[in-house]
Tab-separated table of C-alpha atoms in Angstrom:
chain	number	residue	atom	x	y	z
A	70	UNK	CA	-12.234	9.842	-152.948
A	71	UNK	CA	-9.522	7.347	-152.059
A	72	UNK	CA	-7.743	9.876	-149.820
A	73	UNK	CA	-11.021	10.574	-148.016
A	74	UNK	CA	-11.495	6.845	-147.309
A	75	UNK	CA	-7.904	6.585	-146.038
A	76	UNK	CA	-8.465	9.604	-143.830
A	77	UNK	CA	-11.633	8.059	-142.380
A	78	UNK	CA	-9.826	4.762	-141.765
A	79	UNK	CA	-6.953	6.548	-140.021
A	80	UNK	CA	-9.422	8.480	-137.873
A	81	UNK	CA	-11.173	5.211	-136.998
A	82	UNK	CA	-7.863	3.593	-135.996
A	83	UNK	CA	-6.943	6.582	-133.861
A	84	UNK	CA	-10.342	6.290	-132.199
A	85	UNK	CA	-9.768	2.619	-131.398
A	86	UNK	CA	-6.313	3.389	-129.981
A	87	UNK	CA	-7.754	6.244	-127.919
A	88	UNK	CA	-10.513	4.028	-126.550
A	89	UNK	CA	-7.990	1.327	-125.626
A	90	UNK	CA	-5.819	3.892	-123.892
A	91	UNK	CA	-8.836	5.320	-122.103
A	92	UNK	CA	-9.965	1.849	-121.041
A	93	UNK	CA	-6.490	1.112	-119.695
A	94	UNK	CA	-6.205	4.346	-117.709
A	95	UNK	CA	-6.541	3.814	-113.999
A	96	UNK	CA	-5.564	0.130	-114.032
A	97	UNK	CA	-2.978	-0.767	-111.435
A	98	UNK	CA	0.163	-2.653	-112.492
A	99	UNK	CA	0.509	-6.357	-111.700
A	100	UNK	CA	3.586	-8.016	-110.202
A	101	UNK	CA	5.047	-11.483	-110.645
A	102	UNK	CA	7.538	-11.911	-107.828
A	103	UNK	CA	9.853	-14.881	-107.242
A	104	UNK	CA	9.938	-15.236	-103.457
A	105	UNK	CA	12.782	-17.762	-103.425
A	106	UNK	CA	13.814	-19.630	-100.300
A	107	UNK	CA	12.819	-18.696	-96.762
A	108	UNK	CA	16.243	-17.048	-96.418
A	109	UNK	CA	15.006	-14.213	-98.656
A	110	UNK	CA	12.960	-13.031	-95.684
A	111	UNK	CA	15.984	-12.367	-93.538
A	112	UNK	CA	18.715	-11.398	-96.010
A	113	UNK	CA	19.383	-8.147	-97.879
A	114	UNK	CA	19.175	-8.445	-101.649
A	115	UNK	CA	18.405	-6.531	-104.829
A	116	UNK	CA	15.065	-8.319	-104.911
A	117	UNK	CA	14.199	-7.125	-101.403
A	118	UNK	CA	15.117	-3.571	-102.379
A	119	UNK	CA	12.857	-3.804	-105.416
A	120	UNK	CA	9.966	-5.185	-103.378
A	121	UNK	CA	10.309	-2.242	-101.014
A	122	UNK	CA	10.301	0.271	-103.874
A	123	UNK	CA	7.198	-1.247	-105.447
A	124	UNK	CA	5.486	-1.160	-102.069
A	125	UNK	CA	6.361	2.493	-101.571
A	126	UNK	CA	5.010	3.248	-105.028
A	127	UNK	CA	1.781	1.382	-104.298
A	128	UNK	CA	1.253	3.284	-101.055
A	129	UNK	CA	1.961	6.575	-102.825
A	130	UNK	CA	-0.907	5.736	-105.159
A	131	UNK	CA	-3.227	4.917	-102.238
A	132	UNK	CA	-3.955	1.309	-103.141
A	133	UNK	CA	-7.197	-0.048	-101.725
A	134	UNK	CA	-5.657	-3.421	-100.932
A	135	UNK	CA	-3.577	-6.348	-102.151
A	136	UNK	CA	-4.929	-9.494	-103.828
A	137	UNK	CA	-2.267	-12.183	-103.961
A	138	UNK	CA	-1.821	-15.780	-105.117
A	139	UNK	CA	1.115	-17.656	-103.673
A	140	UNK	CA	2.694	-21.040	-104.361
A	141	UNK	CA	2.225	-22.934	-101.092
A	142	UNK	CA	-1.558	-23.239	-100.781
A	143	UNK	CA	-3.633	-25.376	-103.106
A	144	UNK	CA	-6.986	-27.170	-103.020
A	145	UNK	CA	-7.904	-30.660	-104.182
A	146	UNK	CA	-10.550	-31.600	-106.725
A	147	UNK	CA	-11.931	-28.641	-108.621
A	148	UNK	CA	-11.944	-26.283	-105.648
A	149	UNK	CA	-10.336	-22.936	-105.093
A	150	UNK	CA	-10.432	-21.124	-101.764
A	151	UNK	CA	-10.016	-17.591	-100.479
A	152	UNK	CA	-8.551	-16.903	-97.037
A	153	UNK	CA	-11.249	-15.701	-94.602
A	154	UNK	CA	-9.516	-16.250	-91.259
A	155	UNK	CA	-10.031	-12.970	-89.333
A	156	UNK	CA	-7.008	-13.619	-87.079
A	157	UNK	CA	-4.496	-15.718	-89.007
A	158	UNK	CA	-1.209	-16.921	-87.580
A	159	UNK	CA	2.000	-17.203	-89.576
A	160	UNK	CA	3.477	-20.553	-90.493
A	161	UNK	CA	7.042	-20.632	-89.091
A	162	UNK	CA	9.987	-20.543	-91.472
A	163	UNK	CA	13.367	-22.227	-91.314
A	164	UNK	CA	16.779	-20.513	-91.210
A	165	UNK	CA	15.285	-17.089	-90.348
A	166	UNK	CA	15.413	-15.315	-87.008
A	167	UNK	CA	11.829	-15.083	-85.679
A	168	UNK	CA	12.174	-11.352	-85.006
A	169	UNK	CA	12.275	-10.846	-88.793
A	170	UNK	CA	8.594	-11.763	-89.076
A	171	UNK	CA	6.924	-12.815	-85.835
A	172	UNK	CA	5.771	-9.325	-84.794
A	173	UNK	CA	4.501	-8.268	-88.218
A	174	UNK	CA	0.732	-7.779	-87.927
A	175	UNK	CA	-1.295	-9.344	-90.716
A	176	UNK	CA	-4.309	-7.530	-92.126
A	177	UNK	CA	-6.850	-9.869	-93.764
A	178	UNK	CA	-9.444	-8.107	-95.924
A	179	UNK	CA	-12.593	-10.141	-95.312
A	180	UNK	CA	-14.880	-7.873	-97.309
A	181	UNK	CA	-12.735	-8.122	-100.429
A	182	UNK	CA	-12.314	-11.860	-99.831
A	183	UNK	CA	-16.073	-12.278	-100.104
A	184	UNK	CA	-16.140	-10.144	-103.248
A	185	UNK	CA	-13.504	-12.394	-104.792
A	186	UNK	CA	-15.501	-15.499	-103.848
A	187	UNK	CA	-18.623	-14.004	-105.428
A	188	UNK	CA	-16.768	-13.024	-108.625
A	189	UNK	CA	-15.163	-16.444	-108.969
A	190	UNK	CA	-18.413	-18.278	-108.265
A	191	UNK	CA	-20.223	-16.198	-110.875
A	192	UNK	CA	-17.637	-17.326	-113.439
A	193	UNK	CA	-18.248	-20.992	-112.623
A	194	UNK	CA	-15.456	-21.691	-110.135
A	195	UNK	CA	-16.103	-23.935	-107.156
A	196	UNK	CA	-14.935	-21.184	-104.805
A	197	UNK	CA	-15.393	-20.820	-101.070
A	198	UNK	CA	-13.800	-19.203	-98.037
A	199	UNK	CA	-11.362	-20.869	-95.672
A	200	UNK	CA	-11.845	-19.464	-92.137
A	201	UNK	CA	-8.916	-21.396	-90.587
A	202	UNK	CA	-6.117	-20.754	-93.087
A	203	UNK	CA	-2.852	-19.422	-91.608
A	204	UNK	CA	-0.618	-17.327	-93.833
A	205	UNK	CA	2.531	-18.886	-95.298
A	206	UNK	CA	5.919	-17.296	-95.950
A	207	UNK	CA	5.421	-17.054	-99.721
A	208	UNK	CA	2.861	-14.325	-99.012
A	209	UNK	CA	4.016	-12.590	-95.848
A	210	UNK	CA	7.675	-12.623	-96.954
A	211	UNK	CA	6.670	-10.378	-99.858
A	212	UNK	CA	4.366	-8.195	-97.749
A	213	UNK	CA	6.992	-7.608	-95.058
A	214	UNK	CA	9.517	-6.412	-97.629
A	215	UNK	CA	6.988	-4.342	-99.585
A	216	UNK	CA	5.216	-2.787	-96.618
A	217	UNK	CA	7.567	-2.924	-93.603
A	218	UNK	CA	5.594	-0.286	-91.704
A	219	UNK	CA	2.262	-2.065	-91.876
A	220	UNK	CA	0.397	-4.646	-93.917
A	221	UNK	CA	-2.293	-3.236	-96.225
A	222	UNK	CA	-5.685	-5.006	-96.414
A	223	UNK	CA	-4.791	-8.298	-98.109
A	224	UNK	CA	-6.767	-11.088	-99.752
A	225	UNK	CA	-5.093	-14.451	-100.454
A	226	UNK	CA	-6.321	-16.680	-103.282
A	227	UNK	CA	-5.380	-20.361	-103.265
A	228	UNK	CA	-4.230	-22.405	-106.229
A	229	UNK	CA	-5.914	-25.552	-107.453
A	230	UNK	CA	-3.807	-28.708	-107.104
A	231	UNK	CA	-4.443	-29.856	-110.670
A	232	UNK	CA	-2.159	-26.976	-111.731
A	233	UNK	CA	-4.028	-26.322	-114.958
A	234	UNK	CA	-2.452	-23.153	-116.398
A	235	UNK	CA	-5.670	-22.095	-118.126
A	236	UNK	CA	-7.626	-22.471	-114.879
A	237	UNK	CA	-5.266	-20.168	-113.009
A	238	UNK	CA	-5.153	-17.739	-115.901
A	239	UNK	CA	-8.941	-17.514	-115.767
A	240	UNK	CA	-8.732	-16.782	-112.032
A	241	UNK	CA	-6.536	-13.784	-112.816
A	242	UNK	CA	-8.818	-12.712	-115.665
A	243	UNK	CA	-11.862	-12.958	-113.401
A	244	UNK	CA	-10.306	-10.715	-110.765
A	245	UNK	CA	-8.756	-8.322	-113.312
A	246	UNK	CA	-11.587	-5.732	-112.966
A	247	UNK	CA	-10.444	-5.058	-109.401
A	248	UNK	CA	-7.392	-3.335	-110.858
A	249	UNK	CA	-9.693	-0.486	-111.916
A	250	UNK	CA	-10.658	-0.075	-108.243
A	251	UNK	CA	-7.026	0.444	-107.233
A	252	UNK	CA	-6.342	-3.051	-105.930
A	253	UNK	CA	-2.795	-4.355	-106.449
A	254	UNK	CA	-2.675	-7.919	-107.832
A	255	UNK	CA	0.439	-9.990	-107.137
A	256	UNK	CA	1.541	-13.504	-108.011
A	257	UNK	CA	4.345	-14.873	-105.868
A	258	UNK	CA	6.069	-18.015	-107.129
A	259	UNK	CA	9.329	-18.529	-108.991
A	260	UNK	CA	10.933	-17.999	-112.378
A	261	UNK	CA	13.276	-20.970	-111.830
A	262	UNK	CA	12.364	-22.972	-108.735
A	263	UNK	CA	13.460	-26.605	-108.523
A	264	UNK	CA	14.396	-27.524	-104.966
A	265	UNK	CA	15.809	-30.860	-106.123
A	266	UNK	CA	18.436	-29.238	-108.332
A	267	UNK	CA	19.599	-26.499	-105.969
A	268	UNK	CA	23.025	-26.562	-104.295
A	269	UNK	CA	22.197	-26.620	-100.587
A	270	UNK	CA	25.640	-27.179	-99.039
A	271	UNK	CA	26.711	-23.504	-98.646
A	272	UNK	CA	23.435	-22.615	-96.930
A	273	UNK	CA	23.501	-25.629	-94.634
A	274	UNK	CA	27.172	-25.158	-93.736
A	275	UNK	CA	27.526	-21.373	-93.732
A	276	UNK	CA	23.943	-20.004	-93.826
A	277	UNK	CA	24.821	-18.364	-97.142
A	278	UNK	CA	21.992	-18.775	-99.635
A	279	UNK	CA	23.693	-16.455	-102.142
A	280	UNK	CA	26.956	-18.411	-102.324
A	281	UNK	CA	27.894	-19.244	-105.907
A	282	UNK	CA	30.737	-21.743	-105.903
A	283	UNK	CA	29.886	-22.518	-109.533
A	284	UNK	CA	27.787	-20.705	-112.147
A	285	UNK	CA	24.120	-21.647	-112.623
A	286	UNK	CA	23.617	-24.629	-114.866
A	287	UNK	CA	22.657	-24.192	-118.526
A	288	UNK	CA	19.054	-25.389	-118.111
A	289	UNK	CA	18.448	-22.736	-115.422
A	290	UNK	CA	19.947	-19.941	-117.502
A	291	UNK	CA	17.992	-21.025	-120.575
A	292	UNK	CA	14.599	-21.135	-118.877
A	293	UNK	CA	15.234	-17.934	-116.942
A	294	UNK	CA	15.857	-16.155	-120.245
A	295	UNK	CA	12.715	-17.640	-121.770
A	296	UNK	CA	10.620	-16.289	-118.889
A	297	UNK	CA	12.104	-12.809	-119.247
A	298	UNK	CA	11.524	-12.812	-123.006
A	299	UNK	CA	7.874	-13.815	-122.651
A	300	UNK	CA	7.027	-11.272	-119.966
A	301	UNK	CA	8.931	-8.305	-121.376
A	302	UNK	CA	8.314	-8.866	-125.102
A	303	UNK	CA	4.634	-9.863	-125.250
A	304	UNK	CA	1.442	-8.320	-123.914
A	305	UNK	CA	-2.305	-8.773	-123.962
A	306	UNK	CA	-3.606	-12.149	-125.207
A	307	UNK	CA	-0.157	-12.886	-126.680
A	308	UNK	CA	1.229	-12.839	-123.139
A	309	UNK	CA	-1.315	-15.419	-122.043
A	310	UNK	CA	-0.520	-17.719	-124.947
A	311	UNK	CA	3.230	-17.374	-124.513
A	312	UNK	CA	3.048	-17.967	-120.757
A	313	UNK	CA	1.212	-21.260	-121.179
A	314	UNK	CA	3.690	-22.322	-123.883
A	315	UNK	CA	6.504	-21.969	-121.354
A	316	UNK	CA	5.192	-25.115	-119.664
A	317	UNK	CA	6.110	-26.957	-122.901
A	318	UNK	CA	9.603	-25.474	-122.993
A	319	UNK	CA	12.331	-28.183	-123.194
A	320	UNK	CA	13.854	-26.963	-119.922
A	321	UNK	CA	10.577	-26.370	-118.064
A	322	UNK	CA	10.678	-29.586	-116.051
A	323	UNK	CA	14.302	-28.950	-115.127
A	324	UNK	CA	13.358	-25.474	-113.949
A	325	UNK	CA	10.170	-26.571	-112.170
A	326	UNK	CA	10.122	-30.078	-110.760
A	327	UNK	CA	6.584	-29.298	-109.584
A	328	UNK	CA	4.140	-26.840	-111.125
A	329	UNK	CA	3.084	-24.971	-107.980
A	330	UNK	CA	5.570	-22.092	-108.258
A	331	UNK	CA	4.607	-21.337	-111.858
A	332	UNK	CA	0.847	-21.007	-111.360
A	333	UNK	CA	1.344	-17.505	-109.932
A	334	UNK	CA	2.713	-16.498	-113.341
A	335	UNK	CA	-0.487	-17.780	-114.952
A	336	UNK	CA	-2.560	-15.773	-112.471
A	337	UNK	CA	-0.589	-12.661	-113.427
A	338	UNK	CA	-0.982	-13.318	-117.160
A	339	UNK	CA	-4.716	-13.591	-116.650
A	340	UNK	CA	-4.826	-10.357	-114.673
A	341	UNK	CA	-2.980	-8.329	-117.337
A	342	UNK	CA	-3.561	-10.323	-120.531
A	343	UNK	CA	-6.784	-8.824	-121.843
A	344	UNK	CA	-7.021	-7.182	-125.282
A	345	UNK	CA	-7.119	-3.847	-123.443
A	346	UNK	CA	-3.746	-4.684	-121.908
A	347	UNK	CA	-2.051	-4.930	-125.283
A	348	UNK	CA	1.009	-2.696	-125.279
A	349	UNK	CA	1.328	-2.595	-121.487
A	350	UNK	CA	5.003	-2.222	-120.540
A	351	UNK	CA	6.768	-4.869	-118.514
A	352	UNK	CA	10.139	-4.809	-116.791
A	353	UNK	CA	12.338	-7.157	-114.835
A	354	UNK	CA	13.123	-4.869	-111.932
A	355	UNK	CA	15.550	-7.094	-110.037
A	356	UNK	CA	16.968	-10.583	-109.860
A	357	UNK	CA	18.643	-12.686	-107.176
A	358	UNK	CA	20.250	-16.079	-107.746
A	359	UNK	CA	20.096	-18.385	-104.737
A	360	UNK	CA	21.462	-21.840	-104.057
A	361	UNK	CA	23.251	-21.717	-107.444
A	362	UNK	CA	20.259	-22.769	-109.571
A	363	UNK	CA	17.276	-20.873	-108.122
A	364	UNK	CA	16.563	-17.713	-110.093
A	365	UNK	CA	14.406	-15.148	-108.308
A	366	UNK	CA	13.331	-12.753	-111.054
A	367	UNK	CA	11.050	-9.843	-110.137
A	368	UNK	CA	8.663	-8.551	-112.805
A	369	UNK	CA	6.257	-5.625	-112.951
A	370	UNK	CA	3.682	-5.504	-115.743
A	371	UNK	CA	1.768	-2.336	-116.524
A	372	UNK	CA	2.369	1.046	-114.965
A	373	UNK	CA	0.776	3.575	-112.664
A	374	UNK	CA	-1.297	6.071	-114.613
A	375	UNK	CA	-2.786	8.041	-111.736
A	376	UNK	CA	-1.191	11.154	-110.321
A	377	UNK	CA	0.266	10.522	-106.876
A	378	UNK	CA	-2.008	11.903	-104.180
A	379	UNK	CA	-0.494	14.238	-101.621
């Protein structure tokens, strides 16, 4: 009798695992990319190579579009906005030759932008479109490296300037269902991004953002490791909890003088932190240190489960 009960329990557990696996099939991966300084747009790097590979993989799986939250656009009060400018310009960037980005044609996805507004509004967000927003380098820097031959339909989600981690996590959770429709969700911010503690002299004197006259400082190395541990060793709701705890890490304020570049990580945790995401793999695919103390870690969470179309 006891063995029969154990057998039934084991069968039940296998059923739960199968249902979770089935529910997770078809969900696109999610990326947390550290875009670094503007120089990352014009310079070759391991990070740029990784961005290109992830873009090639996304195109091979026929993504429907990109939904992205950056680090340079936020809204006051309780608002959040979605870019709805049909013909956006690009904000200029310093220390980069214009031919690296000026001719790249942007591709705003107005239909998906409205869907995102509707989904966010339904969940209680004070969300609206912004028909005059011009794209900033934190977004198009990534897109140019990922998709050099043409920008896919792209929707940009703003941050909220209160920088509440739970708010931004809920934004990601609200838009998570779009992963099942083959949209690629990306957060672009920074693993370690404190402009005040960078070493700027080599870039200003020699235009060399990768110069390392001295090793990174201990606080940068410590927080960088904490970010990697959280993303690669937790999943599901545990990922969400661990990501918010990073903002209480002893070296967090050294690593992030302002919170804007870490909200993209919260967006990502929301997008791939559901119970159904438990067990999703995560990797740090590349890393580039800039300006001595800026750590540009590139993470991919989840994996492609569809066969590549030919």
